[in-house]
């Protein structure tokens, strides 16, 4: 028996923690934390805010972005819609914030800049600043980062450059988030279905390595669903719904369902108003609340537009089920019936997409739907491992938490492949589902056997950034 | 002062019995958490409820005394790495007993830093590489490994990949992306379009196995190989890419089956399971049946059972035997056994005796099939019988269900119904048999019944009878026709002669009319006969034969072979035909 005072034998669980930091940057949020823990300590939006104050450009990161509607505040995302970094400078800053704010934050401590002290202009300042610039934020933590499976070589090389040169990490590794999600589910081979914010992707993983020819992704992620919900609101039946974020509301009174809101708006003079992107960003928050509370995936087995064998159309069935109420920030509330199924139906049936010419997203094609990209992914891999992959489908990503999503996926897959056994493994715990690639990274970076895989600073200096292609396969 | 001391002083003998002990007050400790008042209410017996105390127990005593072990962030190097990356992890410091207590910090520091160097990192031993064959030299390549399909560069690339991915073929085939180096860079790019070739996993495997096997053979000639090496060599040599490709095609087909196919397969599998499960049951049942059939044939004479005395004696012995077996007697008081589904119910004891003493081949039985008539339709008779027997009377429906039959007379031995049916199709003469067969063939009834159930055989019997009837009728009709022809020709002859002599004879005509009258009466008789034949069987043949000559001429010719599926219909056809014929004749 191990008493608290005795060291567990290292081979018992294969772990050997070297206080590595795991950084899992996504399109919507960036997760960071110490390897060996079960949830990321630091969870920040990847979006950052930019405004100018007294002629100086100011940037805000993390949850502060949501709080204050500063004049001219605009919201940006350094990562492109396809999951590849576009603005490297800002990506680096956002990622750095994700670990320096909560993980390595004890050390920096320049009292001049933390805003707690009023240090008079004097002798201290210059000295401290020199020290600060010397200090690299990750000087004594190995860093494990995740990336999407279709990340181009250039981006990978850029990542290791940032990590090694800017952050000064002694050891670095770049892992595919599909592989990590499979590890989090305890599988070395799996078909990882990741329903993210900007993308849905399917990654076949074999023995801890992705199969590149099977990697598929399509843009029908959480943001697409938001666009569908917006389209639904525009054509809503009692009256079109406009989403007014909380910051624009000064007072409201409760109204009956379907009645126009009784609300007093806050007004900003044009020169003090934040940018339109800020409003969109906050509207998105309401939408994600809507997705969590109302939106539901039609459970199947047939499409929502289809008719059951007993002759009752599925839409009728959906209509007869009790609706779900939702109250918007301005007090308007309504019960959503069949519409709550309709907004996500196009993930499975492209024809069911709600048309909206103003939407950012073009109408989806059938090849972009979840079952189709899974099919395409399976067709890209060797036939011998397909049944094994089908019995190890790992569903991850926050948008997969849509009510009834895994049930529908299961139905679709068993219809697509009636022969082999289809088994979906989706953790019921929401944080495990949202952070599964981070958790996989946490497991990987705390394994004793993994430490031979790190790319050390020395190796980087010897071989240059191209080493990432050779080592992180 | 105690009483004992007083006794001692007074020199009194000690008391026989020891002094009674002072009654000890049993004070049960009041458990904490129960108030005094509540505890006082309780009797001597402790309550059946365990009183749980949820209190923090604190650290165990033995732990509090020991000093906390110190852990230290210790740098280490990993032997599995080619560079000397130093990472650090928390490690427990060696206990003070291990190290000399007098050593200072300096020594400690030294120990910590030197330790990782001398101690192998625990996880390094998991660093295993797959065994790949030695790399060929240029000379070896040119001599043994040259191929039209594969360039040297591409082979090198393949071998590198195999090494990198530790023979994981799925990954190798996925990552395989060989870009042939343009031979001349100066050439215009439009002229040189490097055709990207996709290699299938089978091609890669075939090439690799060829190379690996060749290298293995170069290292050791096959005669000198160890067993494991030889096996490996054999396996690699025998790799058949084409077959592998075919196998994968089949695997893809198997994977992409439709739901219906899958359902069908599962049903078939289920069926197979059922069949194999039933087979065992069937075998045991058959064995039981055989063991019954193989029961020793009683050699005793059956004649002594022919009188009632003998029968009752037999019944007694049987019952005795039954009781001695300590089984619940299945026999009713009169020995009727309503065996459910049993095909040979025993009417009385001699029946069973006969059963056991039956001839062992079924062919011996049907020597007298006509006598073994089943008259199941004679319901009234059976009813009477069952009333007489005063046991559970079975309704006709139940009888049909349990397959109970009553026989007037039983032929000895076991007979097969199919044999009986077969026997029916055999007529006395060969010609007649053939005619019967052709008639049956025309009706599309197989000569040998497929499913000779009770009812089928009964119907078959009827059918054969009516076919026989028809055949006879046809024969007679042919005879009569020929007679008529002869007579008519004779008449013509006569008329011609008469014309020649110009004489007319009326008596001739009158006799003709008499014939007609006779044929008019005959059909009715024929009809009646046909119906009777349907109902009661075989006795009618004579009557029929006797009646058919009259209605013969047409019925034999027109409907002789056509009828027969239903006897009533055949009868009506017969009667219709005969009516017509009679009318025609009248005209």
JSON list of C-alpha atoms in Angstrom, two decimals, chain A residues 164-165 455-465 467:
[
{"chain": "A", "resi": 164, "resn": "UNK", "atom": "CA", "xyz": [11.69, 28.12, -29.08]},
{"chain": "A", "resi": 165, "resn": "UNK", "atom": "CA", "xyz": [12.79, 31.62, -29.83]},
{"chain": "A", "resi": 455, "resn": "UNK", "atom": "CA", "xyz": [12.31, 18.34, -29.61]},
{"chain": "A", "resi": 456, "resn": "UNK", "atom": "CA", "xyz": [14.97, 19.97, -27.47]},
{"chain": "A", "resi": 457, "resn": "UNK", "atom": "CA", "xyz": [16.31, 23.43, -27.92]},
{"chain": "A", "resi": 458, "resn": "UNK", "atom": "CA", "xyz": [19.60, 21.90, -28.93]},
{"chain": "A", "resi": 459, "resn": "UNK", "atom": "CA", "xyz": [18.03, 19.86, -31.68]},
{"chain": "A", "resi": 460, "resn": "UNK", "atom": "CA", "xyz": [16.14, 22.88, -32.87]},
{"chain": "A", "resi": 461, "resn": "UNK", "atom": "CA", "xyz": [19.32, 24.89, -33.04]},
{"chain": "A", "resi": 462, "resn": "UNK", "atom": "CA", "xyz": [21.03, 22.10, -34.92]},
{"chain": "A", "resi": 463, "resn": "UNK", "atom": "CA", "xyz": [18.39, 21.26, -37.50]},
{"chain": "A", "resi": 464, "resn": "UNK", "atom": "CA", "xyz": [16.29, 24.37, -37.72]},
{"chain": "A", "resi": 465, "resn": "UNK", "atom": "CA", "xyz": [12.51, 24.57, -37.68]},
{"chain": "A", "resi": 467, "resn": "UNK", "atom": "CA", "xyz": [12.80, 19.30, -37.54]}
]
